[in-house]
XYZ file of C-alpha atoms in Angstrom:
662
model
C 0.012 0.054 0.060
C 2.633 2.480 0.746
C 4.522 1.984 -2.467
C 1.106 2.418 -4.425
C 0.489 5.711 -2.745
C 3.994 6.878 -3.632
C 3.512 5.976 -7.375
C -0.084 8.079 -7.341
C 1.431 10.770 -5.538
C 4.053 11.126 -8.207
C 1.756 10.919 -11.027
C -0.346 13.770 -9.586
C 2.578 15.902 -9.007
C 4.328 15.546 -12.427
C 1.382 15.754 -14.721
C 1.243 19.545 -15.091
C 4.970 19.638 -15.704
C 4.629 17.087 -18.579
C 1.771 18.880 -20.056
C 3.745 22.287 -19.849
C 6.873 20.531 -21.430
C 4.561 19.025 -24.248
C 3.108 22.207 -25.067
C 6.317 24.106 -25.346
C 7.744 21.535 -27.595
C 4.752 21.516 -30.022
C 5.130 25.453 -30.119
C 8.816 25.282 -30.748
C 8.156 22.886 -33.621
C 5.688 25.279 -35.116
C 8.150 28.377 -34.950
C 10.934 26.649 -36.101
C 10.982 26.821 -40.077
C 11.182 23.681 -42.138
C 13.768 25.005 -44.194
C 16.258 27.479 -42.240
C 17.986 28.129 -45.616
C 14.880 29.533 -47.211
C 14.826 32.055 -44.462
C 18.150 33.230 -45.438
C 17.179 33.715 -49.011
C 14.054 35.543 -47.922
C 11.432 32.724 -48.073
C 8.861 32.683 -45.281
C 8.072 29.398 -43.227
C 4.873 28.738 -45.122
C 6.781 28.841 -48.552
C 5.752 32.384 -49.207
C 8.621 34.929 -50.313
C 9.026 38.267 -48.995
C 7.884 41.006 -51.343
C 10.937 41.923 -53.686
C 10.908 45.614 -52.923
C 11.486 44.571 -49.197
C 14.080 42.237 -50.036
C 16.429 43.773 -52.519
C 16.931 46.953 -54.224
C 17.966 47.406 -57.940
C 20.458 50.090 -58.869
C 21.823 51.273 -62.373
C 25.351 52.912 -62.209
C 27.238 53.761 -65.371
C 26.843 50.412 -67.801
C 26.111 48.276 -64.700
C 22.963 47.228 -63.208
C 23.240 45.596 -59.529
C 20.771 44.146 -57.015
C 21.809 44.389 -53.434
C 19.873 43.859 -50.228
C 17.751 46.807 -48.791
C 19.274 45.892 -45.505
C 22.886 46.792 -44.716
C 24.148 43.317 -45.366
C 26.364 44.325 -48.195
C 27.747 47.690 -48.334
C 26.977 50.186 -50.980
C 27.391 53.895 -51.053
C 25.922 56.133 -54.043
C 27.898 59.162 -53.238
C 31.133 57.407 -54.265
C 29.937 57.249 -57.849
C 32.587 59.973 -58.692
C 35.058 57.763 -57.132
C 34.076 54.838 -59.436
C 33.811 56.833 -62.404
C 37.550 58.495 -62.074
C 38.652 54.892 -61.378
C 37.317 53.641 -64.554
C 38.791 56.701 -66.454
C 42.163 56.210 -64.955
C 42.406 52.406 -65.524
C 41.023 53.042 -69.455
C 43.989 55.502 -69.852
C 46.512 53.119 -68.027
C 45.476 50.138 -70.349
C 45.956 52.501 -73.459
C 49.413 53.030 -72.236
C 50.136 49.335 -71.422
C 48.508 47.970 -74.571
C 49.941 50.483 -77.077
C 53.458 49.261 -76.319
C 52.313 45.759 -77.406
C 50.422 47.188 -80.606
C 47.149 46.960 -79.434
C 44.672 50.032 -79.833
C 41.654 50.205 -77.340
C 38.177 51.067 -78.441
C 36.266 53.144 -75.918
C 32.559 53.542 -76.380
C 31.721 57.004 -77.527
C 35.251 57.888 -78.418
C 35.598 59.291 -82.128
C 38.282 57.566 -84.244
C 41.180 59.714 -85.516
C 40.516 60.591 -89.059
C 42.885 61.695 -91.540
C 42.443 65.159 -93.206
C 44.041 65.472 -96.801
C 44.420 69.072 -97.863
C 44.694 70.300 -101.560
C 45.298 67.034 -103.164
C 44.264 66.609 -106.888
C 41.910 63.567 -108.051
C 45.108 61.736 -109.388
C 47.268 62.336 -106.033
C 44.113 61.155 -104.215
C 43.833 58.007 -106.382
C 47.522 57.206 -105.870
C 47.256 57.699 -102.028
C 44.169 55.401 -101.806
C 46.177 52.918 -103.905
C 49.467 53.251 -101.631
C 47.243 52.772 -98.600
C 45.592 49.890 -99.720
C 48.868 48.160 -100.897
C 50.496 48.836 -97.561
C 47.749 47.512 -95.389
C 47.542 43.621 -95.738
C 44.982 41.396 -94.297
C 47.433 40.019 -91.724
C 48.685 43.474 -90.777
C 45.478 44.898 -89.510
C 46.033 46.542 -86.047
C 44.950 44.654 -83.262
C 41.968 46.164 -81.257
C 40.585 45.500 -77.796
C 36.833 46.348 -77.292
C 34.839 46.733 -74.101
C 33.447 43.283 -72.833
C 35.610 41.256 -74.744
C 38.544 39.268 -73.333
C 42.016 40.337 -74.339
C 44.612 37.575 -73.922
C 47.382 40.255 -73.607
C 45.369 42.639 -71.417
C 45.217 43.475 -67.883
C 44.574 41.420 -64.813
C 42.496 43.290 -62.335
C 41.760 42.406 -58.678
C 39.206 44.094 -56.388
C 39.934 43.186 -53.108
C 36.914 44.101 -51.053
C 34.168 43.860 -53.754
C 30.760 44.039 -51.685
C 28.153 44.133 -54.075
C 30.683 43.750 -57.177
C 29.517 46.892 -58.873
C 32.895 48.270 -59.326
C 34.234 45.134 -60.878
C 31.190 44.787 -63.230
C 31.785 48.588 -64.201
C 35.313 47.529 -65.181
C 34.051 44.565 -67.336
C 31.422 46.697 -68.986
C 33.211 50.046 -69.305
C 36.996 49.482 -69.618
C 38.573 47.779 -72.787
C 41.549 45.770 -72.704
C 40.908 43.399 -69.773
C 42.059 39.853 -69.455
C 40.276 39.048 -66.119
C 38.651 40.700 -63.191
C 38.578 39.063 -59.790
C 36.024 40.196 -57.656
C 36.895 39.101 -54.009
C 35.007 39.522 -50.726
C 35.179 37.621 -47.487
C 31.659 37.814 -46.767
C 29.445 34.760 -48.201
C 26.385 36.847 -48.545
C 28.494 39.227 -50.545
C 30.080 36.558 -52.896
C 26.581 35.339 -53.580
C 25.188 38.649 -54.503
C 28.360 39.058 -56.846
C 27.572 35.835 -58.642
C 23.955 37.125 -59.018
C 25.025 40.408 -60.307
C 27.474 39.082 -62.694
C 24.834 36.974 -64.198
C 22.420 39.528 -64.599
C 24.952 41.879 -66.304
C 26.324 39.044 -68.666
C 29.988 39.302 -67.766
C 30.647 35.672 -66.348
C 33.343 35.440 -69.069
C 35.585 38.365 -67.398
C 34.523 38.626 -63.749
C 35.312 35.801 -61.532
C 33.815 36.050 -57.894
C 36.233 34.936 -55.166
C 35.394 34.366 -51.405
C 38.705 34.816 -49.634
C 40.480 37.018 -47.145
C 42.065 39.804 -49.352
C 45.253 39.675 -47.721
C 45.710 35.988 -48.160
C 44.653 36.353 -51.680
C 47.214 38.808 -52.661
C 49.895 36.846 -50.427
C 49.118 33.644 -52.914
C 49.853 35.989 -56.037
C 53.359 37.055 -55.008
C 55.104 35.274 -57.994
C 56.141 37.251 -60.993
C 53.953 35.447 -63.487
C 50.705 35.737 -61.192
C 50.680 39.132 -60.000
C 47.851 41.713 -60.970
C 48.482 44.584 -63.364
C 45.772 46.651 -61.261
C 44.775 46.125 -57.630
C 41.677 48.199 -56.431
C 41.510 48.506 -52.583
C 38.233 50.549 -51.287
C 37.723 49.072 -47.679
C 35.387 50.750 -45.118
C 37.832 52.855 -43.061
C 41.518 52.246 -43.160
C 43.311 50.261 -46.045
C 46.382 49.867 -43.635
C 45.873 46.016 -43.214
C 46.122 45.367 -46.826
C 48.891 47.578 -47.941
C 51.786 45.257 -47.227
C 50.236 42.488 -49.300
C 48.986 44.842 -52.207
C 52.468 46.444 -53.118
C 53.737 42.560 -53.417
C 50.853 41.338 -55.631
C 51.103 44.186 -58.347
C 52.917 43.610 -61.331
C 56.180 45.727 -62.344
C 54.906 49.102 -63.400
C 51.373 48.021 -62.458
C 48.551 50.247 -60.899
C 47.563 50.206 -57.318
C 44.510 52.378 -56.511
C 43.718 52.917 -52.730
C 40.891 54.684 -50.834
C 41.046 55.893 -47.348
C 37.845 57.031 -45.424
C 39.301 57.219 -42.048
C 39.827 60.933 -42.275
C 39.417 61.583 -38.694
C 42.516 59.961 -38.096
C 44.496 61.230 -41.123
C 43.237 64.776 -40.422
C 45.046 64.981 -36.821
C 42.130 64.119 -34.621
C 44.130 61.276 -33.422
C 47.784 61.530 -34.190
C 48.898 58.418 -32.390
C 46.249 56.316 -34.118
C 47.537 57.494 -37.569
C 51.063 56.680 -36.419
C 49.886 52.960 -35.856
C 48.208 52.628 -38.947
C 50.402 54.584 -41.673
C 53.645 55.285 -39.675
C 53.252 59.036 -39.599
C 51.870 61.745 -37.145
C 49.021 63.786 -38.412
C 48.494 67.312 -37.491
C 45.421 69.490 -37.113
C 46.012 71.933 -39.990
C 44.267 73.959 -42.775
C 46.173 71.787 -45.008
C 44.996 68.663 -43.476
C 43.656 66.952 -46.501
C 46.552 67.239 -48.651
C 48.522 66.215 -45.572
C 46.516 63.017 -45.594
C 47.198 62.619 -49.121
C 50.993 62.599 -48.579
C 50.879 60.431 -45.292
C 49.092 57.761 -47.288
C 51.698 58.101 -50.133
C 54.571 58.125 -47.463
C 52.924 54.591 -45.931
C 52.832 53.116 -49.616
C 56.375 53.784 -50.338
C 57.456 52.620 -46.890
C 56.079 49.430 -47.581
C 57.182 48.969 -50.683
C 60.760 49.667 -49.791
C 60.844 46.432 -47.591
C 60.695 44.784 -50.864
C 62.942 46.845 -52.815
C 60.019 48.266 -54.538
C 59.198 52.094 -54.875
C 55.936 54.057 -55.949
C 55.369 56.791 -58.455
C 52.079 58.846 -57.799
C 50.025 59.190 -60.882
C 46.874 61.122 -59.306
C 45.954 61.685 -55.656
C 42.703 63.226 -54.936
C 40.862 64.426 -51.636
C 37.149 64.428 -52.184
C 34.151 64.517 -50.052
C 35.024 62.246 -47.073
C 37.678 60.224 -48.313
C 41.089 60.349 -50.207
C 42.065 58.314 -53.324
C 45.393 57.885 -54.837
C 46.645 56.012 -57.966
C 50.373 54.984 -57.754
C 52.571 52.810 -60.074
C 54.790 50.344 -58.234
C 58.144 49.714 -59.637
C 61.049 47.499 -58.468
C 64.790 48.949 -58.256
C 67.356 48.712 -55.275
C 68.879 52.202 -56.515
C 65.629 54.094 -56.805
C 64.585 52.696 -53.166
C 67.832 54.318 -51.856
C 66.456 57.810 -52.979
C 63.071 57.243 -50.868
C 64.295 58.835 -47.817
C 64.967 62.027 -49.449
C 61.536 62.093 -50.760
C 60.091 62.126 -47.127
C 60.130 64.841 -44.923
C 58.901 66.263 -41.285
C 56.632 69.145 -40.854
C 57.475 71.597 -38.359
C 53.972 73.785 -37.780
C 53.616 76.804 -35.385
C 50.479 76.416 -33.245
C 50.097 80.402 -33.210
C 50.151 81.369 -36.779
C 50.095 78.173 -38.492
C 53.483 78.774 -40.665
C 54.767 75.423 -41.722
C 58.518 74.487 -42.736
C 59.497 71.035 -44.320
C 62.452 69.169 -43.099
C 63.540 66.330 -45.567
C 64.469 62.987 -44.053
C 67.471 62.260 -46.773
C 69.810 64.222 -48.856
C 70.845 63.110 -52.396
C 73.752 65.181 -53.665
C 75.700 64.630 -56.952
C 76.069 65.762 -60.573
C 73.130 65.095 -63.054
C 73.561 61.897 -65.162
C 76.303 60.839 -62.404
C 76.400 58.901 -59.537
C 74.182 60.100 -56.726
C 75.501 60.224 -52.960
C 72.720 60.028 -50.421
C 73.176 61.294 -46.730
C 71.315 62.410 -43.812
C 69.739 65.726 -43.940
C 70.811 68.596 -41.608
C 68.409 70.484 -39.560
C 66.018 71.648 -37.993
C 65.059 74.551 -40.382
C 63.325 76.507 -37.396
C 64.096 77.836 -33.930
C 62.501 76.925 -30.835
C 59.921 79.506 -31.061
C 58.415 80.655 -34.242
C 59.954 83.822 -35.642
C 56.810 85.371 -36.539
C 54.786 85.057 -33.503
C 56.934 83.458 -30.924
C 54.735 80.404 -30.306
C 56.039 76.840 -30.269
C 56.145 74.343 -33.266
C 54.410 71.157 -33.502
C 56.189 68.164 -35.416
C 54.367 65.987 -37.804
C 54.972 63.341 -40.455
C 56.912 61.868 -42.041
C 55.311 62.481 -45.083
C 55.639 62.450 -48.886
C 57.384 65.752 -50.123
C 57.629 65.154 -53.986
C 54.782 65.747 -56.502
C 51.772 63.881 -56.036
C 50.383 64.032 -59.444
C 51.874 62.870 -62.778
C 50.689 65.970 -64.944
C 51.385 64.035 -68.114
C 48.959 61.429 -67.090
C 46.334 63.673 -65.614
C 46.540 65.591 -69.061
C 45.697 62.202 -70.847
C 42.683 61.410 -68.384
C 41.305 65.121 -68.646
C 41.520 64.975 -72.495
C 39.778 61.656 -72.741
C 36.881 62.678 -70.320
C 36.489 65.936 -72.155
C 36.310 64.623 -75.377
C 33.626 61.934 -74.304
C 31.600 63.626 -71.689
C 28.566 61.355 -72.159
C 30.654 58.390 -70.850
C 30.400 58.963 -67.188
C 27.432 60.930 -64.934
C 30.011 62.735 -63.153
C 32.069 63.944 -66.315
C 31.390 67.593 -65.371
C 32.851 67.204 -61.933
C 35.974 65.001 -63.185
C 37.000 67.876 -65.624
C 36.765 70.385 -63.022
C 38.615 68.449 -60.399
C 41.207 67.441 -62.784
C 41.689 71.005 -64.238
C 42.533 72.296 -60.902
C 44.951 69.621 -60.504
C 46.811 70.320 -63.537
C 46.919 73.976 -62.272
C 48.439 73.155 -58.955
C 52.191 73.828 -58.111
C 53.794 70.265 -58.236
C 56.570 71.332 -56.341
C 55.039 72.989 -53.374
C 53.896 70.636 -50.741
C 50.835 71.900 -48.316
C 49.156 75.313 -48.509
C 47.522 78.057 -46.514
C 44.150 79.580 -46.616
C 42.493 82.927 -46.769
C 40.498 82.434 -43.517
C 43.433 81.225 -41.780
C 45.884 84.109 -42.643
C 43.035 86.644 -41.852
C 41.783 85.319 -38.528
C 45.365 84.936 -37.208
C 45.594 88.810 -37.172
C 42.000 89.575 -36.499
C 41.613 91.634 -39.926
C 39.011 91.488 -42.799
C 39.566 88.889 -45.465
C 41.200 89.872 -48.864
C 39.433 88.550 -51.906
C 41.186 85.510 -53.591
C 42.259 87.756 -56.659
C 43.532 90.205 -54.420
C 45.768 87.844 -52.425
C 46.963 86.134 -55.636
C 47.705 89.239 -57.538
C 49.850 90.607 -54.532
C 52.099 87.294 -54.491
C 52.380 87.502 -58.238
C 53.479 91.123 -58.135
C 56.037 90.321 -55.535
C 57.488 87.697 -57.963
C 56.294 84.418 -56.512
C 54.180 81.481 -57.836
C 50.802 80.931 -56.680
C 48.101 78.240 -57.378
C 44.902 76.834 -56.023
C 44.473 73.320 -54.607
C 41.828 70.692 -55.307
C 41.661 69.874 -51.679
C 40.335 73.246 -50.516
C 38.492 75.993 -52.553
C 40.274 78.682 -50.092
C 43.723 77.311 -50.529
C 46.778 79.622 -51.311
C 49.502 77.321 -52.649
C 52.651 79.211 -53.103
C 56.586 79.111 -52.875
C 56.607 82.249 -51.145
C 58.151 81.998 -47.602
C 55.924 82.780 -44.436
C 57.609 85.977 -44.072
C 56.543 87.402 -47.256
C 53.035 86.203 -46.609
C 52.742 88.035 -43.545
C 54.335 91.189 -45.176
C 51.457 90.997 -47.628
C 48.945 90.632 -44.932
C 50.492 93.637 -42.770
C 50.005 95.825 -45.656
C 46.435 94.484 -46.121
C 45.685 95.220 -42.497
C 46.802 98.993 -42.998
C 43.906 99.668 -45.306
C 41.501 98.562 -42.406
C 43.372 98.792 -39.110
C 42.697 96.385 -36.252
C 42.271 98.118 -32.851
C 45.375 96.995 -31.118
C 44.275 98.036 -27.576
C 41.894 94.836 -27.869
C 45.049 92.416 -28.799
C 46.805 90.717 -25.917
C 50.572 91.540 -26.003
C 51.327 87.716 -26.083
C 49.044 87.014 -29.015
C 50.245 86.112 -32.300
C 48.129 88.838 -33.928
C 49.953 91.532 -31.731
C 53.611 90.238 -32.390
C 52.753 90.020 -36.092
C 51.497 93.365 -36.514
C 53.905 94.958 -34.187
C 56.629 94.450 -36.883
C 56.566 96.706 -40.003
C 56.512 95.147 -43.382
C 59.571 94.795 -45.427
C 57.709 94.245 -48.731
C 55.244 96.632 -49.837
C 52.339 94.773 -51.436
C 50.457 95.535 -54.575
C 46.950 94.364 -54.551
C 45.925 95.562 -58.198
C 44.040 92.687 -59.812
C 46.305 91.099 -62.625
C 44.852 88.881 -65.324
C 46.840 85.938 -64.804
C 45.503 85.937 -61.168
C 42.213 84.233 -62.095
C 42.999 80.374 -63.003
C 41.476 79.092 -66.090
C 39.236 76.710 -64.204
C 37.813 79.667 -62.531
C 37.216 81.665 -65.405
C 35.585 78.832 -67.294
C 33.034 78.131 -64.330
C 34.222 74.399 -64.174
C 32.498 72.431 -61.172
C 35.718 72.269 -59.152
C 34.294 71.535 -55.582
C 31.070 69.436 -55.249
C 28.178 70.736 -53.154
C 26.669 68.164 -51.015
C 25.102 65.427 -53.216
C 22.220 64.516 -51.150
C 20.855 64.659 -47.795
C 22.702 62.926 -44.971
C 25.604 62.089 -47.368
C 28.982 60.846 -46.217
C 30.370 57.591 -44.761
C 27.579 54.865 -44.410
C 27.353 52.274 -41.663
C 29.582 49.214 -41.943
C 27.903 46.318 -43.292
C 26.512 43.768 -40.877
C 25.204 40.061 -40.858
C 21.176 40.443 -41.426
C 21.457 44.260 -41.995
C 20.949 45.277 -38.406
C 22.363 48.671 -38.750
C 20.654 49.748 -42.022
C 17.230 50.774 -43.219
C 14.872 53.120 -41.291
C 16.269 51.998 -37.914
C 19.495 53.915 -38.789
C 17.698 57.030 -40.104
C 15.783 57.210 -36.710
C 18.924 56.815 -34.959
C 20.503 59.666 -36.923
C 17.523 61.894 -35.995
C 17.665 60.956 -32.464
C 21.202 62.071 -32.322
C 21.071 65.071 -34.350
C 22.190 67.969 -32.336
C 21.824 66.086 -29.015
C 24.545 68.637 -27.429
C 22.594 71.582 -28.314
C 19.510 73.043 -26.657
C 16.041 72.671 -28.190
C 14.758 75.570 -30.394
C 13.065 78.138 -28.285
C 9.700 79.383 -29.158
C 9.189 82.962 -30.139
C 6.447 83.646 -27.397
C 8.827 81.910 -24.667
C 11.617 83.886 -25.752
C 9.866 87.083 -25.315
C 8.533 86.234 -21.958
C 12.035 85.152 -20.853
C 13.629 88.459 -21.872
C 10.846 90.336 -20.324
C 12.092 88.907 -16.858
C 15.559 91.038 -17.257
C 15.498 94.701 -16.590
C 16.595 97.141 -19.169
C 19.944 98.618 -18.638
C 19.290 101.633 -20.828
C 15.728 102.113 -19.189
C 17.676 102.747 -15.970
C 20.022 105.144 -17.258
C 17.012 106.993 -19.003
C 18.318 106.607 -22.741
C 15.776 103.528 -24.020
C 13.681 105.228 -26.578
C 11.575 101.865 -27.467
C 9.157 102.435 -24.824
C 6.656 99.462 -24.746
C 8.469 97.807 -27.886
C 11.363 97.303 -25.876
C 12.070 93.303 -25.449
C 13.191 93.942 -21.800
C 11.376 95.095 -18.598
C 10.804 98.857 -17.986
C 9.195 98.174 -14.595
C 10.794 100.214 -11.697
C 12.858 98.277 -9.395
C 11.604 96.740 -6.244
C 13.096 97.952 -3.047
C 14.116 94.337 -2.415
C 15.889 94.424 -5.822
C 17.385 97.661 -5.331
C 18.895 96.713 -1.899
C 20.489 93.633 -3.694
C 21.610 95.505 -6.595
C 22.907 98.422 -5.060
C 24.447 97.520 -1.662
C 27.128 100.612 -1.701
C 24.200 103.025 -1.674
C 22.342 101.359 1.347
C 25.713 101.336 3.166
C 25.919 105.035 2.493
C 22.475 105.631 3.789
C 23.250 103.539 6.793
C 26.299 105.634 7.767
C 24.342 108.822 7.217
C 21.652 107.682 9.505
C 23.130 105.700 12.618
C 20.656 103.291 14.114
C 18.809 104.153 17.091
C 18.820 102.497 20.369
C 16.515 100.050 19.600
C 17.998 99.106 16.275
C 19.952 95.942 15.971
C 23.011 95.575 14.128
C 24.506 92.328 12.585
C 27.675 91.311 10.722
C 26.244 92.151 7.425
C 25.828 95.728 7.970
C 29.026 96.014 9.816
């Protein structure tokens, strides 16, 4: 009886628990999809597919049409269309140069063939010329050509290390002639699946090969001379520093390396120690921070290439929007590598007036065409204190101190884009930027800005033409910079610039009594100028790109433009949630806008100072209060008068005095 009672008691006790577990198990089976892979591909548990517009988005850019998830699973930024257009133009001209040496001509859609013009020829001479031309050109001697979308056996092998949706690689295959193959690589399996889909959609499977691998390992596997790539394109999210060592080894002799950096906060001087850890240079907060960022990236590329007896030659370096983009060729040569130290320089920048001086790391001396001797440079070029304002110097760099553009190559790209403006959507901007690049002084690193010079001495700002004319009248060279629309790039020393600004200040004097004797403005203006500036406008002071009204500096292309959030599995950071987060954090450090009625009521609580003095003429329209002050407010506001009254009328015998009155 005892054992039977125990069994009955256990059944009654455990029955509710068993029912609960059975219910949870059945519920879990209903919620678990029959095919988990179907959920990843956008299929609902019952076999229904999500709406196409909620699952993916189609974008047409250039000659390519791509599909990518609406969520932030694969990175895509439409603002960088200028970057991709410029890259296609640069690679096209690079392919033209490379294939012309092999006797192959490329055919670019929209370009007109060069036509021969014959002038003042008689009919007999024309017939003879036609016969002679027909006799010289044999069927087997036809010039070889390379067209867009066709495989060129002697063409370029292109690697896009971080392809994301594959848009850039597909555009190469559909817009750049003379290619042998294009490898679109990405470490994300979701991105590679999307690349395969887009490759089939654009019918370029014969040229574009999707690849899923770590970009560094893929480039390390192509270090052999026979397996290297003629073109490597790196456009990562953030810094490309982890990929540079492998890239300089995987590019062929004289090959093209294209690198994008979007970590401008680091390169612009907000975190110098981080910049040193990534690029091997200290960045400074400067008005010329964008050009300094370009030169730091070039220094980092050359430094990594030197480890393998290689060196870089810049073709084009652009600072645009929120990123910098460099195009360099990589060569091998031990003798040229020895000259790399003389191409790098440190920057001494004054913290007061912003004057800067460059100190080269190495020195190359010797007769031209003879043996060159390399040695350490001598320095520093500045005293412990700035000679102009007496402030200390900051030390930045090393950075690339040689020209950052190949003007001949830039001229070829500019000519090709100008002759075929319908090829790219951003052709107008490419023309404007490249035109300013061709006008820059190639041998003058960094620049000053108009607002920097005028704000230092607290004077009004001269116009760009006035300052440029004054420098030209003084015998110096001057140009603009594509990195800043207010830039003044000149070979004039800082002393000449401050002499010109002193002469300008005499036309609209600054009140010296408002300046501190230790301020940079007081010390600069206390010295008389040794150079008499002439601000008469010169014809050559206005650059050609400015006269033609080219689009040199792009306005904001769209709302909330800039770097996009990093791609994440499942697109957790994209869509409307990211927009809501931006709106939530917008102006979070600012006070909310005040209503006009509330502002008027708040101002009425403050007494009008002019009404107290009897000089306010606004009457009831004054925004401040005209009420007579109360005795309590008068006692608090004028303790001196109260003290004088108490001294004149001493307290009586019944009055009490306290420590406040005494």
